[in-house]
Amino acid sequence: MKLRNVQIQGFRGIRNALSLPIDSTKSLLIYGDNGTGKSSISDAMEWFYSDRVEHLSTEEIGRKGIDALRNKLISDSDDASVGIAFTDSKLDAIKKLYFKQSKLQSSCSNSSDDFKGYLDASSNERLILRYESPRVLR
């Protein structure tokens, strides 16, 4: 199973639609200056697969960090979304964050058993590698 395309919009630092066609790549390395959206891409992928973003899921942020996921510059009537297209199109899905009755909600376009099985199987994989500074113990 391979990813063909990732589409992100209104998520964290990504306001307008960003499309990442990756069907011909073996690996994806994202680099850039601070503040250019690298973490927003990895956060979007992490949320797509696990319904949370670990580094945002603290008591300080609350509600598993869901309020920190939408781009603050989009209007309340606009959805934030992360869509992934796979080589097996029956797994294609779009997850959305949207306001309903003044409360932030989420939904997924694919509720098939195949998709749920894929998410379950991938939950044990380390899909996103983040750089972490080594800790110095003193």
PDB file of C-alpha atoms in Angstrom:
ATOM      1  CA  MET A   1       0.000   0.000   0.000  1.00  0.00           C
ATOM      2  CA  LYS A   2       1.414   3.377  -1.004  1.00  0.00           C
ATOM      3  CA  LEU A   3       0.266   6.942  -0.723  1.00  0.00           C
ATOM      4  CA  ARG A   4      -0.435   8.717  -3.995  1.00  0.00           C
ATOM      5  CA  ASN A   5      -1.341  12.196  -2.807  1.00  0.00           C
ATOM      6  CA  VAL A   6      -1.827  14.195   0.359  1.00  0.00           C
ATOM      7  CA  GLN A   7      -4.120  17.235   0.331  1.00  0.00           C
ATOM      8  CA  ILE A   8      -4.160  19.607   3.322  1.00  0.00           C
ATOM      9  CA  GLN A   9      -6.205  22.756   3.804  1.00  0.00           C
ATOM     10  CA  GLY A  10      -6.926  24.996   6.777  1.00  0.00           C
ATOM     11  CA  PHE A  11      -4.847  22.849   9.085  1.00  0.00           C
ATOM     12  CA  ARG A  12      -2.424  24.456  11.579  1.00  0.00           C
ATOM     13  CA  GLY A  13      -0.054  26.690   9.541  1.00  0.00           C
ATOM     14  CA  ILE A  14      -1.524  25.685   6.173  1.00  0.00           C
ATOM     15  CA  ARG A  15      -4.321  28.060   5.222  1.00  0.00           C
ATOM     16  CA  ASN A  16      -4.823  27.403   1.493  1.00  0.00           C
ATOM     17  CA  ALA A  17      -4.906  24.028  -0.228  1.00  0.00           C
ATOM     18  CA  LEU A  18      -1.563  22.237  -0.337  1.00  0.00           C
ATOM     19  CA  SER A  19      -1.229  19.168  -2.537  1.00  0.00           C
ATOM     20  CA  LEU A  20       1.703  16.771  -2.183  1.00  0.00           C
ATOM     21  CA  PRO A  21       1.797  14.262  -5.061  1.00  0.00           C
ATOM     22  CA  ILE A  22       4.034  11.497  -3.725  1.00  0.00           C
ATOM     23  CA  ASP A  23       3.088   8.430  -5.742  1.00  0.00           C
ATOM     24  CA  SER A  24       6.478   8.143  -7.422  1.00  0.00           C
ATOM     25  CA  THR A  25       8.659   8.681  -4.362  1.00  0.00           C
ATOM     26  CA  LYS A  26      10.095   6.088  -2.008  1.00  0.00           C
ATOM     27  CA  SER A  27      10.745   8.539   0.805  1.00  0.00           C
ATOM     28  CA  LEU A  28       9.710  12.064   1.561  1.00  0.00           C
ATOM     29  CA  LEU A  29      11.995  14.573   3.212  1.00  0.00           C
ATOM     30  CA  ILE A  30      10.498  17.925   4.130  1.00  0.00           C
ATOM     31  CA  TYR A  31      12.882  20.760   4.885  1.00  0.00           C
ATOM     32  CA  GLY A  32      12.630  24.525   5.130  1.00  0.00           C
ATOM     33  CA  ASP A  33      13.032  27.551   7.324  1.00  0.00           C
ATOM     34  CA  ASN A  34      11.222  27.866  10.629  1.00  0.00           C
ATOM     35  CA  GLY A  35       7.602  28.844  10.207  1.00  0.00           C
ATOM     36  CA  THR A  36       7.191  27.492   6.668  1.00  0.00           C
ATOM     37  CA  GLY A  37       4.749  24.678   7.553  1.00  0.00           C
ATOM     38  CA  LYS A  38       6.890  21.560   7.921  1.00  0.00           C
ATOM     39  CA  SER A  39       5.356  20.630  11.259  1.00  0.00           C
ATOM     40  CA  SER A  40       1.884  21.407   9.945  1.00  0.00           C
ATOM     41  CA  ILE A  41       2.312  18.714   7.291  1.00  0.00           C
ATOM     42  CA  SER A  42       3.504  16.081   9.751  1.00  0.00           C
ATOM     43  CA  ASP A  43       0.825  17.137  12.278  1.00  0.00           C
ATOM     44  CA  ALA A  44      -1.855  16.734   9.585  1.00  0.00           C
ATOM     45  CA  MET A  45      -0.652  13.244   8.727  1.00  0.00           C
ATOM     46  CA  GLU A  46      -0.427  12.263  12.396  1.00  0.00           C
ATOM     47  CA  TRP A  47      -3.993  13.506  13.010  1.00  0.00           C
ATOM     48  CA  PHE A  48      -5.264  11.666   9.919  1.00  0.00           C
ATOM     49  CA  TYR A  49      -3.904   8.370  11.222  1.00  0.00           C
ATOM     50  CA  SER A  50      -4.460   8.717  14.977  1.00  0.00           C
ATOM     51  CA  ASP A  51      -7.069  11.457  15.621  1.00  0.00           C
ATOM     52  CA  ARG A  52      -4.532  13.347  17.701  1.00  0.00           C
ATOM     53  CA  VAL A  53      -1.201  15.117  17.492  1.00  0.00           C
ATOM     54  CA  GLU A  54       0.989  13.927  20.324  1.00  0.00           C
ATOM     55  CA  HIS A  55       2.943  17.135  20.942  1.00  0.00           C
ATOM     56  CA  LEU A  56      -0.344  19.085  21.102  1.00  0.00           C
ATOM     57  CA  SER A  57      -2.105  16.625  23.400  1.00  0.00           C
ATOM     58  CA  THR A  58      -1.238  18.136  26.733  1.00  0.00           C
ATOM     59  CA  GLU A  59      -3.354  19.328  29.618  1.00  0.00           C
ATOM     60  CA  GLU A  60      -2.298  22.903  28.804  1.00  0.00           C
ATOM     61  CA  ILE A  61      -3.912  22.757  25.381  1.00  0.00           C
ATOM     62  CA  GLY A  62      -6.853  20.588  26.476  1.00  0.00           C
ATOM     63  CA  ARG A  63      -9.321  18.474  24.479  1.00  0.00           C
ATOM     64  CA  LYS A  64      -6.458  16.411  22.994  1.00  0.00           C
ATOM     65  CA  GLY A  65      -5.224  19.535  21.198  1.00  0.00           C
ATOM     66  CA  ILE A  66      -8.127  19.573  18.747  1.00  0.00           C
ATOM     67  CA  ASP A  67      -8.621  23.337  19.115  1.00  0.00           C
ATOM     68  CA  ALA A  68      -5.021  23.929  18.014  1.00  0.00           C
ATOM     69  CA  LEU A  69      -5.468  22.006  14.756  1.00  0.00           C
ATOM     70  CA  ARG A  70      -7.541  24.453  12.679  1.00  0.00           C
ATOM     71  CA  ASN A  71      -5.780  27.374  11.032  1.00  0.00           C
ATOM     72  CA  LYS A  72      -6.840  30.476  12.942  1.00  0.00           C
ATOM     73  CA  LEU A  73      -7.111  32.554   9.750  1.00  0.00           C
ATOM     74  CA  ILE A  74      -9.877  30.525   8.105  1.00  0.00           C
ATOM     75  CA  SER A  75     -13.476  31.448   8.810  1.00  0.00           C
ATOM     76  CA  ASP A  76     -15.651  29.348  11.085  1.00  0.00           C
ATOM     77  CA  SER A  77     -17.700  28.328   8.036  1.00  0.00           C
ATOM     78  CA  ASP A  78     -14.651  26.822   6.301  1.00  0.00           C
ATOM     79  CA  ASP A  79     -13.529  23.266   6.963  1.00  0.00           C
ATOM     80  CA  ALA A  80      -9.983  22.233   7.745  1.00  0.00           C
ATOM     81  CA  SER A  81      -9.198  18.973   5.989  1.00  0.00           C
ATOM     82  CA  VAL A  82      -6.597  16.319   5.402  1.00  0.00           C
ATOM     83  CA  GLY A  83      -7.159  14.003   2.468  1.00  0.00           C
ATOM     84  CA  ILE A  84      -5.038  11.056   1.448  1.00  0.00           C
ATOM     85  CA  ALA A  85      -5.300   9.137  -1.814  1.00  0.00           C
ATOM     86  CA  PHE A  86      -3.815   5.647  -1.867  1.00  0.00           C
ATOM     87  CA  THR A  87      -2.767   3.235  -4.601  1.00  0.00           C
ATOM     88  CA  ASP A  88      -5.820   1.235  -3.495  1.00  0.00           C
ATOM     89  CA  SER A  89      -8.559   3.830  -4.013  1.00  0.00           C
ATOM     90  CA  LYS A  90     -11.021   2.081  -1.687  1.00  0.00           C
ATOM     91  CA  LEU A  91      -8.892   3.468   1.171  1.00  0.00           C
ATOM     92  CA  ASP A  92      -9.011   7.090  -0.031  1.00  0.00           C
ATOM     93  CA  ALA A  93     -10.330   9.344   2.721  1.00  0.00           C
ATOM     94  CA  ILE A  94     -10.781  12.950   3.743  1.00  0.00           C
ATOM     95  CA  LYS A  95     -10.881  13.888   7.402  1.00  0.00           C
ATOM     96  CA  LYS A  96     -12.410  17.242   8.265  1.00  0.00           C
ATOM     97  CA  LEU A  97     -12.502  19.598  11.210  1.00  0.00           C
ATOM     98  CA  TYR A  98     -15.502  21.905  11.197  1.00  0.00           C
ATOM     99  CA  PHE A  99     -17.696  23.942  13.505  1.00  0.00           C
ATOM    100  CA  LYS A 100     -21.194  22.686  14.211  1.00  0.00           C
ATOM    101  CA  GLN A 101     -23.311  24.526  16.739  1.00  0.00           C
ATOM    102  CA  SER A 102     -20.217  26.496  17.820  1.00  0.00           C
ATOM    103  CA  LYS A 103     -18.356  23.295  18.687  1.00  0.00           C
ATOM    104  CA  LEU A 104     -15.390  21.897  16.768  1.00  0.00           C
ATOM    105  CA  GLN A 105     -16.226  18.487  15.304  1.00  0.00           C
ATOM    106  CA  SER A 106     -14.403  16.000  13.083  1.00  0.00           C
ATOM    107  CA  SER A 107     -15.552  13.533  10.463  1.00  0.00           C
ATOM    108  CA  CYS A 108     -14.072  11.077   7.992  1.00  0.00           C
ATOM    109  CA  SER A 109     -15.367  10.361   4.494  1.00  0.00           C
ATOM    110  CA  ASN A 110     -14.400   6.677   4.635  1.00  0.00           C
ATOM    111  CA  SER A 111     -15.997   4.408   7.215  1.00  0.00           C
ATOM    112  CA  SER A 112     -15.406   1.128   5.407  1.00  0.00           C
ATOM    113  CA  ASP A 113     -14.075  -1.944   7.193  1.00  0.00           C
ATOM    114  CA  ASP A 114     -11.078  -1.928   4.817  1.00  0.00           C
ATOM    115  CA  PHE A 115     -10.156   1.610   5.859  1.00  0.00           C
ATOM    116  CA  LYS A 116     -10.646   0.890   9.566  1.00  0.00           C
ATOM    117  CA  GLY A 117      -8.498  -2.233   9.200  1.00  0.00           C
ATOM    118  CA  TYR A 118      -5.787  -0.224   7.469  1.00  0.00           C
ATOM    119  CA  LEU A 119      -5.781   2.371  10.264  1.00  0.00           C
ATOM    120  CA  ASP A 120      -5.655  -0.369  12.903  1.00  0.00           C
ATOM    121  CA  ALA A 121      -2.780  -2.120  11.136  1.00  0.00           C
ATOM    122  CA  SER A 122      -0.838   1.127  10.752  1.00  0.00           C
ATOM    123  CA  SER A 123      -1.320   2.148  14.397  1.00  0.00           C
ATOM    124  CA  ASN A 124       1.693   0.049  15.414  1.00  0.00           C
ATOM    125  CA  GLU A 125       3.939   1.606  12.762  1.00  0.00           C
ATOM    126  CA  ARG A 126       6.120   4.631  13.335  1.00  0.00           C
ATOM    127  CA  LEU A 127       4.834   6.538  10.333  1.00  0.00           C
ATOM    128  CA  ILE A 128       6.173   9.964  11.202  1.00  0.00           C
ATOM    129  CA  LEU A 129       9.701  10.563  12.393  1.00  0.00           C
ATOM    130  CA  ARG A 130      10.360  13.878  14.053  1.00  0.00           C
ATOM    131  CA  TYR A 131      13.753  15.250  14.898  1.00  0.00           C
ATOM    132  CA  GLU A 132      14.281  15.344  18.619  1.00  0.00           C
ATOM    133  CA  SER A 133      17.270  16.847  20.347  1.00  0.00           C
ATOM    134  CA  PRO A 134      19.188  14.339  22.447  1.00  0.00           C
ATOM    135  CA  ARG A 135      18.623  14.798  26.136  1.00  0.00           C
ATOM    136  CA  VAL A 136      21.612  15.495  28.270  1.00  0.00           C
ATOM    137  CA  LEU A 137      21.367  14.010  31.726  1.00  0.00           C
ATOM    138  CA  ARG A 138      23.290  15.733  34.467  1.00  0.00           C
TER     139      ARG A 138
END
